[in-house]
Short mmCIF file of C-alpha atoms in Angstrom, two decimals:
data_model
loop_
_atom_site.label_atom_id
_atom_site.label_comp_id
_atom_site.label_asym_id
_atom_site.label_seq_id
_atom_site.Cartn_x
_atom_site.Cartn_y
_atom_site.Cartn_z
CA MET A 7 -95.83 29.19 -42.48
CA GLU A 8 -96.16 28.07 -38.92
CA PRO A 9 -93.56 25.48 -38.09
CA GLY A 10 -95.97 23.22 -36.29
CA ARG A 11 -98.25 22.63 -39.24
CA ARG A 12 -95.70 21.48 -41.80
CA GLY A 13 -97.25 18.34 -43.04
CA LEU A 14 -100.73 19.71 -43.55
CA MET A 15 -100.21 22.99 -45.38
CA PRO A 16 -99.84 23.05 -49.17
CA ALA A 17 -96.41 24.11 -50.49
CA PHE A 18 -97.80 27.20 -52.19
CA PRO A 19 -99.59 29.92 -50.38
CA CYS A 20 -103.04 30.26 -51.81
CA GLY A 21 -106.49 31.17 -50.85
CA LYS A 22 -109.08 28.74 -49.47
CA MET A 23 -108.29 25.12 -50.27
CA GLU A 24 -111.40 24.66 -52.40
CA GLU A 25 -110.92 27.74 -54.58
CA GLY A 26 -107.15 27.42 -54.81
CA LYS A 27 -107.39 23.81 -56.12
CA ALA A 28 -109.21 24.95 -59.29
CA ARG A 29 -106.61 27.71 -60.10
CA TRP A 30 -103.59 25.92 -58.70
CA PRO A 31 -102.42 23.82 -61.74
CA ASP A 32 -102.53 26.91 -64.09
CA GLY A 33 -100.59 29.05 -61.74
CA VAL A 34 -97.93 26.42 -61.11
CA PHE A 35 -97.44 25.42 -64.71
CA ALA A 36 -97.43 29.03 -65.90
CA HIS A 37 -94.79 29.79 -63.35
CA LEU A 38 -92.80 26.70 -64.34
CA GLU A 39 -93.07 27.65 -68.02
CA MET A 40 -91.85 31.11 -67.25
CA LEU A 41 -88.89 29.76 -65.34
CA GLU A 42 -88.13 27.31 -68.15
CA ALA A 43 -88.31 30.08 -70.74
CA ARG A 44 -86.03 32.23 -68.67
CA ALA A 45 -83.55 29.38 -68.23
CA TYR A 46 -83.65 28.68 -72.00
CA GLU A 47 -83.01 32.31 -72.86
CA ALA A 48 -80.17 32.44 -70.39
CA ALA A 49 -78.65 29.29 -71.94
CA VAL A 50 -78.95 30.69 -75.45
CA LYS A 51 -77.37 33.96 -74.39
CA GLN A 52 -74.64 32.04 -72.63
CA GLU A 53 -73.94 30.05 -75.80
CA GLU A 54 -73.93 33.21 -77.94
CA THR A 55 -71.48 34.89 -75.63
CA GLU A 56 -69.26 31.81 -75.65
CA GLN A 57 -69.36 31.64 -79.46
CA ARG A 58 -68.55 35.31 -79.75
CA GLU A 59 -65.66 34.95 -77.38
CA GLU A 60 -64.44 31.92 -79.29
CA LYS A 61 -64.65 33.81 -82.60
CA LEU A 62 -62.84 36.77 -81.09
CA ALA A 63 -60.11 34.52 -79.78
CA ARG A 64 -59.75 32.86 -83.19
CA LEU A 65 -59.55 36.21 -84.99
CA LYS A 66 -57.01 37.51 -82.49
CA ALA A 67 -54.88 34.42 -82.94
CA ARG A 68 -55.07 34.70 -86.74
CA VAL A 69 -54.09 38.36 -86.66
CA GLN A 70 -51.13 37.57 -84.43
CA GLU A 71 -49.99 34.74 -86.70
CA LEU A 72 -50.31 36.92 -89.81
CA ARG A 73 -48.48 39.78 -88.14
CA ARG A 74 -45.67 37.38 -87.28
CA GLN A 75 -45.51 36.12 -90.88
CA ARG A 76 -45.56 39.64 -92.22
CA ASP A 77 -42.77 40.80 -89.91
CA GLU A 78 -40.69 37.77 -90.84
CA LEU A 79 -41.11 38.50 -94.55
CA ARG A 80 -40.33 42.18 -94.05
CA ALA A 81 -37.08 41.29 -92.30
CA LYS A 82 -36.23 38.83 -95.09
CA VAL A 83 -36.84 41.46 -97.79
CA ASP A 84 -34.85 44.13 -95.88
CA LEU A 85 -31.91 41.75 -95.50
CA GLN A 86 -32.13 40.93 -99.18
CA GLN A 87 -32.10 44.65 -100.11
CA LYS A 88 -29.08 45.25 -97.87
CA GLY A 89 -27.26 42.32 -99.41
CA LEU A 90 -28.01 43.68 -102.86
CA GLY A 91 -26.82 47.12 -101.87
CA LYS A 92 -23.42 45.82 -100.88
CA ALA A 93 -22.43 43.49 -103.67
CA GLY A 94 -25.02 43.99 -106.40
CA VAL A 95 -25.48 40.25 -106.53
CA VAL A 96 -27.10 38.25 -103.78
CA SER A 97 -24.65 35.83 -102.24
CA ASP A 98 -26.65 32.97 -100.92
CA ALA A 99 -25.19 31.27 -97.88
CA ALA A 100 -26.28 27.87 -99.15
CA GLN A 101 -25.45 26.55 -102.62
CA PRO A 102 -28.62 26.73 -104.70
CA SER A 103 -30.06 23.35 -105.53
CA ALA A 104 -30.06 22.01 -109.07
CA ARG A 105 -33.83 22.41 -109.14
CA ALA A 106 -33.54 26.07 -108.07
CA VAL A 107 -31.05 26.74 -110.86
CA LEU A 108 -33.33 25.16 -113.44
CA GLU A 109 -36.32 27.06 -112.15
CA TRP A 110 -34.32 30.28 -112.37
CA LYS A 111 -33.45 29.57 -115.97
CA ILE A 112 -37.05 28.76 -116.85
CA LYS A 113 -38.23 32.04 -115.33
CA SER A 114 -35.48 33.85 -117.22
CA VAL A 115 -36.50 32.43 -120.58
CA LYS A 116 -40.16 33.13 -119.85
CA ALA A 117 -39.24 36.76 -119.11
CA MET A 118 -37.45 37.02 -122.45
CA LEU A 119 -40.52 35.61 -124.22
CA GLN A 120 -42.61 38.27 -122.48
CA VAL A 121 -40.31 40.94 -123.86
CA PHE A 122 -41.19 39.74 -127.35
CA TYR A 123 -44.77 40.62 -126.52
CA LEU A 124 -43.59 44.24 -126.27
CA THR A 125 -42.11 44.10 -129.77
CA GLY A 126 -45.45 43.40 -131.41
CA ILE A 127 -44.91 39.85 -132.64
CA SER A 128 -44.65 36.95 -130.27
CA GLY A 129 -45.91 33.42 -130.29
CA LYS A 130 -45.12 29.79 -129.82
CA LEU A 131 -44.70 26.68 -131.89
CA THR A 132 -47.56 24.20 -131.94
CA LYS A 133 -47.79 20.59 -133.12
CA GLN A 134 -49.23 21.62 -136.47
CA GLY A 135 -47.57 24.98 -136.93
CA VAL A 136 -47.28 28.27 -135.09
CA CYS A 137 -49.58 30.37 -132.97
CA PHE A 138 -48.70 34.02 -133.37
CA CYS A 139 -49.74 36.82 -131.05
CA ILE A 140 -49.93 40.32 -132.49
CA SER A 141 -49.82 42.97 -129.77
CA THR A 142 -51.06 46.50 -130.36
CA ALA A 143 -50.33 49.76 -128.64
CA TYR A 144 -51.05 53.45 -128.87
CA GLU A 145 -47.79 55.18 -128.04
CA GLY A 146 -46.83 53.82 -124.63
CA THR A 147 -50.09 52.11 -123.79
CA TYR A 148 -50.41 48.49 -124.83
CA LEU A 149 -53.90 47.60 -125.92
CA ASP A 150 -55.52 44.44 -127.28
CA SER A 151 -53.61 41.41 -128.54
CA TYR A 152 -54.82 39.21 -131.35
CA TYR A 153 -54.10 35.54 -131.95
CA LEU A 154 -53.48 33.69 -135.19
CA ASP A 155 -53.17 29.95 -135.09
CA LEU A 156 -51.43 28.92 -138.31
CA LEU A 157 -51.03 25.50 -139.86
CA THR A 158 -47.88 25.04 -141.89
CA LYS A 159 -48.48 21.79 -143.73
CA PRO A 160 -49.28 21.15 -146.56
CA GLU A 161 -49.28 24.91 -147.04
CA VAL A 162 -49.58 27.84 -144.70
CA ARG A 163 -53.16 28.60 -143.74
CA ILE A 164 -55.10 30.06 -140.86
CA HIS A 165 -56.60 27.53 -138.50
CA ARG A 166 -58.13 29.86 -135.91
CA HIS A 167 -57.86 33.53 -135.05
CA SER A 168 -59.24 36.28 -132.86
CA VAL A 169 -59.12 39.06 -135.43
CA PRO A 170 -62.39 41.06 -135.56
CA THR A 171 -64.55 40.59 -138.64
CA PHE A 172 -64.29 44.17 -139.85
CA ILE A 173 -60.54 43.78 -140.41
CA PRO A 174 -59.98 42.50 -143.99
CA LEU A 175 -58.05 39.41 -142.85
CA GLU A 176 -58.97 37.20 -145.80
CA GLN A 177 -57.92 39.87 -148.28
CA ILE A 178 -54.56 40.32 -146.59
CA ALA A 179 -54.04 36.56 -146.26
CA LYS A 180 -54.85 35.98 -149.91
CA LYS A 181 -52.26 38.54 -150.94
CA HIS A 182 -49.38 37.67 -148.63
CA LEU A 183 -49.82 34.57 -146.49
CA GLU A 184 -48.41 31.99 -148.82
CA THR A 185 -45.61 34.11 -150.27
CA ASP A 186 -44.28 35.97 -147.25
CA ILE A 187 -45.57 35.28 -143.75
CA ARG A 188 -43.58 38.16 -142.31
CA ARG A 189 -45.15 40.60 -144.72
CA PHE A 190 -48.58 39.14 -144.01
CA LEU A 191 -48.12 39.68 -140.25
CA SER A 192 -46.70 43.15 -140.80
CA VAL A 193 -49.63 44.30 -142.95
CA LEU A 194 -52.13 42.73 -140.56
CA ALA A 195 -50.38 44.41 -137.63
CA ASP A 196 -50.61 47.76 -139.46
CA HIS A 197 -54.38 47.34 -139.80
CA LEU A 198 -54.83 46.19 -136.21
CA ASN A 199 -52.65 48.89 -134.68
CA ALA A 200 -54.38 51.60 -136.72
CA TYR A 201 -57.82 50.32 -135.73
CA VAL A 202 -56.86 50.13 -132.07
CA GLY A 203 -55.28 53.59 -132.27
CA ARG A 204 -58.45 55.13 -133.72
CA ARG A 205 -60.58 53.38 -131.14
CA HIS A 206 -58.28 54.54 -128.33
CA GLN A 207 -58.53 58.18 -129.47
CA ALA A 208 -62.32 57.98 -129.57
CA ASP A 209 -62.41 56.28 -126.16
CA GLN A 210 -60.10 58.91 -124.66
CA LEU A 211 -62.22 61.69 -126.11
CA GLN A 212 -65.38 60.13 -124.70
CA GLU A 213 -63.78 59.51 -121.33
CA HIS A 214 -62.02 62.83 -120.73
CA PHE A 215 -64.07 65.34 -122.69
CA SER A 216 -67.60 63.97 -122.39
CA ASP A 217 -68.95 67.30 -121.14
CA GLN A 218 -67.77 68.99 -124.33
CA ILE A 219 -69.46 66.41 -126.55
CA GLU A 220 -73.19 66.30 -127.14
CA GLY A 221 -74.37 62.86 -126.11
CA THR A 222 -71.99 60.11 -127.15
CA LEU A 223 -69.56 59.97 -130.03
CA GLN A 224 -71.05 58.21 -133.06
CA ARG A 225 -68.73 55.65 -134.57
CA ASN A 226 -68.74 52.48 -136.63
CA SER A 227 -67.12 49.24 -135.47
CA LEU A 228 -63.99 49.86 -137.53
CA CYS A 229 -63.77 53.30 -135.87
CA ASN A 230 -62.96 54.91 -139.20
CA LEU A 231 -65.99 57.18 -139.23
CA LEU A 232 -66.66 59.51 -136.33
CA VAL A 233 -69.44 62.03 -136.08
CA PHE A 234 -70.11 64.28 -133.11
CA ASN A 235 -71.23 67.74 -132.00
CA TYR A 236 -68.98 69.61 -129.62
CA ASN A 237 -68.19 72.89 -127.93
CA LEU A 238 -65.00 74.47 -126.69
CA SER A 239 -65.78 74.82 -123.04
CA SER A 240 -67.43 72.47 -120.61
CA ARG A 241 -69.41 75.38 -119.20
CA SER A 242 -71.27 76.12 -122.41
CA LYS A 243 -74.65 74.44 -122.83
CA THR A 244 -74.78 74.49 -126.61
CA PHE A 245 -72.73 72.49 -129.07
CA PRO A 246 -72.14 74.78 -132.01
CA PHE A 247 -69.63 72.60 -133.86
CA ASN A 248 -70.38 69.52 -135.87
CA ALA A 249 -67.46 67.29 -136.80
CA ARG A 250 -67.24 64.42 -139.24
CA LEU A 251 -63.97 62.51 -139.45
CA LEU A 252 -63.34 59.89 -142.09
CA TYR A 253 -60.26 57.68 -141.85
CA GLY A 254 -59.86 56.58 -145.44
CA ASP A 255 -56.55 54.82 -144.89
CA LEU A 256 -57.22 51.77 -142.74
CA CYS A 257 -53.57 51.57 -141.79
CA CYS A 258 -53.55 55.09 -140.43
CA SER A 259 -54.85 56.50 -137.18
CA LEU A 260 -55.26 60.04 -138.51
CA PRO A 261 -58.27 60.99 -140.65
CA THR A 262 -58.02 61.57 -144.40
CA GLU A 263 -61.15 63.73 -144.58
CA VAL A 264 -62.39 66.13 -141.94
CA SER A 265 -65.31 68.48 -142.08
CA VAL A 266 -66.14 70.77 -139.17
CA SER A 267 -69.16 73.00 -139.60
CA CYS A 268 -71.13 75.33 -137.41
CA THR A 269 -74.80 74.94 -136.62
CA PRO A 270 -76.98 77.60 -138.34
CA GLU A 271 -77.70 79.32 -135.00
CA ALA A 272 -74.02 79.75 -134.20
CA PRO A 273 -72.39 83.19 -134.45
CA ALA A 274 -70.42 83.83 -137.66
CA SER A 275 -67.18 84.35 -135.75
CA LEU A 276 -67.04 80.66 -135.08
CA ALA A 277 -66.68 79.79 -138.75
CA GLU A 278 -62.98 80.61 -138.60
CA THR A 279 -62.52 78.37 -135.58
CA ALA A 280 -64.33 75.57 -137.38
CA ALA A 281 -61.94 75.85 -140.33
CA ALA A 282 -58.94 75.84 -137.98
CA HIS A 283 -60.21 72.72 -136.22
CA SER A 284 -60.77 71.03 -139.54
CA ALA A 285 -57.08 71.40 -140.30
CA LEU A 286 -56.05 70.51 -136.75
CA PHE A 287 -57.92 67.20 -136.64
CA ARG A 288 -56.14 66.09 -139.77
CA ARG A 289 -52.71 66.52 -138.15
CA VAL A 290 -53.17 65.88 -134.46
CA ALA A 291 -54.69 62.94 -132.58
CA LEU A 292 -58.27 63.73 -131.61
CA HIS A 293 -57.90 63.61 -127.83
CA ARG A 294 -54.68 65.66 -128.02
CA ALA A 295 -56.48 68.28 -130.10
CA PHE A 296 -59.17 68.58 -127.46
CA ARG A 297 -56.57 68.81 -124.72
CA SER A 298 -55.07 71.78 -126.57
CA PHE A 299 -58.51 73.47 -126.60
CA SER A 300 -58.82 73.17 -122.82
CA SER A 301 -55.38 74.59 -122.17
CA ALA A 302 -56.03 77.41 -124.64
CA ALA A 303 -59.31 78.16 -122.90
CA GLU A 304 -57.59 78.11 -119.51
CA ARG A 305 -54.98 80.54 -120.76
CA ALA A 306 -57.71 82.81 -122.12
CA ASP A 307 -59.44 82.75 -118.73
CA VAL A 308 -56.27 83.65 -116.88
CA ALA A 309 -55.28 86.45 -119.29
CA PRO A 310 -56.38 89.88 -118.12
CA MET B 2 -70.89 47.47 -80.88
CA GLU B 3 -69.24 44.10 -80.78
CA ASN B 4 -69.64 43.64 -84.51
CA SER B 5 -67.36 46.57 -85.14
CA ILE B 6 -64.61 44.78 -83.24
CA PHE B 7 -65.05 41.76 -85.52
CA GLU B 8 -64.99 44.00 -88.59
CA ALA B 9 -61.82 45.68 -87.41
CA TYR B 10 -60.09 42.33 -86.97
CA GLU B 11 -61.37 41.02 -90.28
CA ASP B 12 -60.17 44.16 -92.09
CA GLU B 13 -56.77 43.80 -90.53
CA ILE B 14 -56.61 40.14 -91.54
CA GLN B 15 -57.40 41.01 -95.13
CA SER B 16 -54.84 43.80 -95.28
CA LEU B 17 -52.18 41.58 -93.68
CA GLU B 18 -52.88 38.78 -96.18
CA GLU B 19 -52.46 41.23 -99.07
CA GLU B 20 -49.27 42.62 -97.60
CA ILE B 21 -47.86 39.13 -97.12
CA LYS B 22 -48.65 38.27 -100.75
CA LEU B 23 -46.91 41.44 -101.98
CA LEU B 24 -43.85 40.88 -99.78
CA ALA B 25 -43.52 37.26 -100.90
CA GLU B 26 -43.70 38.32 -104.56
CA LYS B 27 -41.19 41.11 -103.94
CA TYR B 28 -38.78 38.61 -102.39
CA GLU B 29 -39.21 36.17 -105.29
CA ASP B 30 -38.74 38.95 -107.87
CA SER B 31 -35.59 40.23 -106.17
CA GLN B 32 -34.16 36.71 -105.94
CA GLN B 33 -34.81 36.14 -109.64
CA GLU B 34 -33.51 39.52 -110.75
CA SER B 35 -30.29 39.48 -108.79
CA THR B 36 -29.18 35.95 -109.58
CA PHE B 37 -27.32 34.79 -112.59
CA PHE B 38 -26.25 31.34 -113.72
CA SER B 39 -24.11 30.65 -116.73
CA ASP B 40 -25.07 28.13 -119.39
CA GLU B 41 -22.52 25.62 -118.04
CA GLU B 42 -24.00 25.90 -114.55
CA ILE B 43 -27.41 25.26 -116.03
CA LEU B 44 -26.27 22.21 -117.98
CA MET B 45 -24.58 20.84 -114.86
CA SER B 46 -27.73 21.41 -112.85
CA ILE B 47 -29.85 19.54 -115.37
CA LYS B 48 -27.50 16.54 -115.17
CA SER B 49 -27.23 16.49 -111.39
CA PHE B 50 -30.99 17.00 -110.97
CA GLN B 51 -31.67 13.96 -113.11
CA ARG B 52 -29.14 11.89 -111.12
CA GLU B 53 -30.68 12.90 -107.78
CA PHE B 54 -34.17 11.83 -108.71
CA TRP B 55 -33.53 9.03 -111.13
CA GLY B 56 -36.54 6.75 -111.23
CA GLU B 57 -38.60 8.66 -108.71
CA SER B 58 -40.25 12.01 -108.94
CA LYS B 59 -41.05 14.02 -105.87
CA GLY B 60 -43.71 16.65 -106.04
CA TYR B 61 -45.31 17.94 -109.20
CA GLU B 62 -42.41 18.53 -111.49
CA SER B 63 -39.99 15.73 -112.13
CA PRO B 64 -36.62 16.64 -113.61
CA SER B 65 -37.79 15.43 -117.00
CA ASP B 66 -40.84 17.73 -116.82
CA LEU B 67 -38.69 20.75 -116.02
CA LYS B 68 -36.13 19.85 -118.64
CA ALA B 69 -38.88 19.41 -121.25
CA LEU B 70 -40.42 22.74 -120.27
CA LEU B 71 -37.08 24.49 -120.58
CA GLU B 72 -36.49 22.94 -123.98
CA THR B 73 -39.92 23.98 -125.27
CA LEU B 74 -39.41 27.54 -124.05
CA GLU B 75 -35.93 27.78 -125.55
CA THR B 76 -37.18 26.41 -128.87
CA ASP B 77 -39.98 28.99 -128.96
CA LEU B 78 -37.52 31.76 -128.12
CA SER B 79 -35.03 30.78 -130.77
CA PHE B 80 -37.85 30.48 -133.34
CA LEU B 81 -39.05 34.01 -132.56
CA MET B 82 -35.55 35.43 -132.77
CA LYS B 83 -35.01 33.77 -136.13
CA PHE B 84 -38.42 34.74 -137.49
CA THR B 85 -38.44 38.39 -136.44
CA GLY B 86 -34.72 38.99 -136.89
CA ILE B 87 -34.64 40.50 -133.40
CA ARG B 88 -32.01 38.90 -131.20
CA PHE B 89 -31.75 39.98 -127.59
CA THR B 90 -28.22 39.75 -126.27
CA SER B 91 -28.93 40.80 -122.71
CA HIS B 92 -31.95 41.51 -120.58
CA SER B 93 -32.19 42.55 -116.97
CA LYS B 94 -35.09 43.86 -114.96
CA LYS B 95 -35.56 45.30 -111.52
CA THR B 96 -38.77 45.75 -109.61
CA VAL B 97 -38.86 49.41 -108.61
CA GLU B 98 -42.20 49.47 -106.86
CA LYS B 99 -44.89 46.99 -106.06
CA THR B 100 -48.21 48.04 -104.58
CA ARG B 101 -51.78 46.86 -104.67
CA ASN B 102 -52.36 49.09 -107.69
CA GLY B 103 -49.56 47.80 -109.81
CA THR B 104 -45.95 46.94 -110.34
CA VAL B 105 -43.28 49.20 -111.80
CA ARG B 106 -40.23 47.50 -113.29
CA LYS B 107 -37.15 48.94 -114.90
CA HIS B 108 -35.82 46.96 -117.87
CA ARG B 109 -32.46 47.03 -119.59
CA LEU B 110 -32.46 45.37 -122.96
CA SER B 111 -29.87 45.17 -125.64
CA GLY B 112 -29.88 43.34 -128.91
CA LYS B 113 -29.66 43.38 -132.63
CA CYS B 114 -32.26 43.60 -135.32
CA HIS B 115 -30.58 41.98 -138.32
CA SER B 116 -27.33 43.97 -138.27
CA LEU B 117 -28.51 47.04 -136.33
CA SER B 118 -27.64 47.15 -132.64
CA PHE B 119 -29.74 48.84 -130.04
CA GLN B 120 -29.81 49.40 -126.31
CA LEU B 121 -32.95 50.20 -124.42
CA GLU B 122 -33.83 51.24 -120.93
CA PHE B 123 -37.49 51.51 -120.13
CA GLN B 124 -39.87 51.57 -117.24
CA LEU B 125 -42.98 49.43 -117.37
CA LEU B 126 -46.11 49.80 -115.27
CA GLU B 127 -48.33 46.73 -115.02
CA MET B 128 -51.75 47.03 -113.44
CA GLN B 129 -54.05 44.19 -112.65
CA ASN B 130 -57.59 44.89 -113.85
CA LYS B 131 -60.59 42.63 -113.33
CA ASP B 132 -59.65 40.06 -115.95
CA SER B 133 -56.61 41.48 -117.68
CA VAL B 134 -53.28 43.11 -117.07
CA SER B 135 -52.66 46.53 -118.57
CA THR B 136 -49.14 47.48 -119.58
CA VAL B 137 -47.93 51.05 -119.94
CA ILE B 138 -44.45 52.33 -120.72
CA THR B 139 -43.72 55.19 -118.37
CA ASP B 140 -40.18 55.97 -119.45
CA LEU B 141 -38.08 55.10 -122.47
CA SER B 142 -34.54 55.76 -123.56
CA ILE B 143 -33.02 54.38 -126.74
CA VAL B 144 -29.45 54.18 -127.97
CA MET B 145 -28.88 53.07 -131.52
CA GLU B 146 -25.64 52.10 -133.18
CA SER B 147 -26.30 54.23 -136.25
CA GLY B 148 -27.35 57.13 -134.08
CA GLU B 149 -25.38 59.70 -136.08
CA ASP B 150 -27.80 59.42 -138.97
CA SER B 151 -30.10 62.44 -138.63
CA ASP B 152 -33.20 60.52 -139.71
CA VAL B 153 -32.49 57.83 -137.17
CA SER B 154 -31.89 60.34 -134.37
CA LYS B 155 -35.10 62.20 -135.20
CA PHE B 156 -36.97 58.94 -135.14
CA VAL B 157 -35.36 57.94 -131.84
CA SER B 158 -36.17 61.21 -130.05
CA SER B 159 -39.75 61.23 -131.29
CA THR B 160 -40.19 57.62 -130.17
CA GLU B 161 -38.68 58.38 -126.76
CA GLU B 162 -40.95 61.39 -126.33
CA HIS B 163 -44.08 59.39 -126.94
CA ARG B 164 -42.70 56.27 -125.23
CA SER B 165 -43.76 54.30 -128.29
CA LEU B 166 -41.83 51.11 -127.63
CA LEU B 167 -43.98 49.04 -129.96
CA THR B 168 -43.58 51.54 -132.81
CA PHE B 169 -39.82 51.49 -132.21
CA PHE B 170 -39.63 47.73 -132.71
CA ARG B 171 -41.95 47.67 -135.70
CA SER B 172 -40.10 50.49 -137.44
CA LEU B 173 -36.73 49.04 -136.49
CA SER B 174 -37.74 45.74 -138.04
CA SER B 175 -38.71 47.20 -141.38
CA TYR B 176 -35.79 49.65 -141.44
CA ALA B 177 -33.34 46.87 -140.59
CA GLU B 178 -34.75 44.61 -143.29
CA TRP B 179 -34.47 47.37 -145.88
CA TYR B 180 -30.96 48.19 -144.64
CA GLU B 181 -29.99 44.55 -144.89
CA HIS B 182 -31.49 44.26 -148.35
CA ARG B 183 -29.57 47.35 -149.46
CA ARG B 184 -26.35 46.06 -147.97
CA CYS B 185 -26.74 42.72 -149.74
CA THR B 186 -27.53 44.48 -153.01
CA PHE B 187 -24.39 46.61 -152.74
CA LEU B 188 -22.28 43.60 -151.89
CA HIS B 189 -23.71 41.85 -154.89
CA PHE B 190 -22.53 44.63 -157.16
CA LYS B 191 -19.05 44.94 -155.64
#
């Protein structure tokens, strides 16, 4: 732009005045729009970056605070362990408050009540009677617990319970509830523990030896009838043995009747094995029996 | 790229929060397990607690709430002991290990079932599942007063081998009741 002609020349360089005037508004506004868009994008990006930095700062601060708390607690626990090591009893610098002593006692009694859970019969008194809790276990593994809410007046009767329908609760109650509650609970616990024990064996078999069983184990809800086809090794693709276990005694977790047969296509040599298994299943828990097969098979593999 | 930094921080926050929770519980457990107050100390505490806050209750639990709770729990406990015939004379536990997967505690328990004394030491593993807690006995040792009896010692060693704590208590109960019944019958005929 020539300095002398300032006032007369248009701000934007363009072609002839006449032509430029027609195109001029589009060009200017398009350019303005583009600049606006660019400015907007830049602002958005700026805000995003600021937010990200803010979030990062917050997270960093939180991590530092948590690390501090964690280190403090670790030091507290270490000191506590050292103090225990020396005297066997923690000697608190400050005298414990009356509230702390009470809370200790409450926790202590609660712990004792929890130990009763491990004995098989626990419970608590209610306004109208007692609510018993029967716990079940298979060896060292505690399984389901069942509740019995009993009313004691005018006579002992069951208000509510969580005993499954296939357990003959009414029968047992009719026989023992009014004469001897302890006996009633004991008989009921026998039934429940046996049921849970049978179910646990079947579950363990299904869980750990599923490749030796054809399909899934067939069982009824009481778990006192099991039917399944099986083989001795997980590598075999056929299931030559058919087993049927009947647990005639509902208070027992071992079967009273076992029949193990071979499928018609199976080699005759297996008949002896089937007979041996038949006897085995009557004496040994099902999943244990299967575990003994695997270890026998492993030993056979290793033997020269 | 930046998102992975966020994830790293968030993972660390979660793991720190879990660790803090575990440490706090460990501290509480240790405090509880290593303290002991006698019955007199407890009675004194109940009295002084009520004096301190007479008329006003700070926080959730007033002294009367705590006292009532303690009474309810002690009533339940004494009912169970009377009903089952199992009386625990001492109980102590120690947290051996506490991780995200579960807690292992060692328990020492002694008591009497009717007239038969027993002493137990067992290890308990508690694991938190989705909506329940599973309890497994991982070690068990039993000492019984009438341990010289060969039937009793066979029973004890078989129970220890299978860690069948529940079976121990159930069998002990019925054996003790029978034993008691027999003892009373003999006394009757003396």
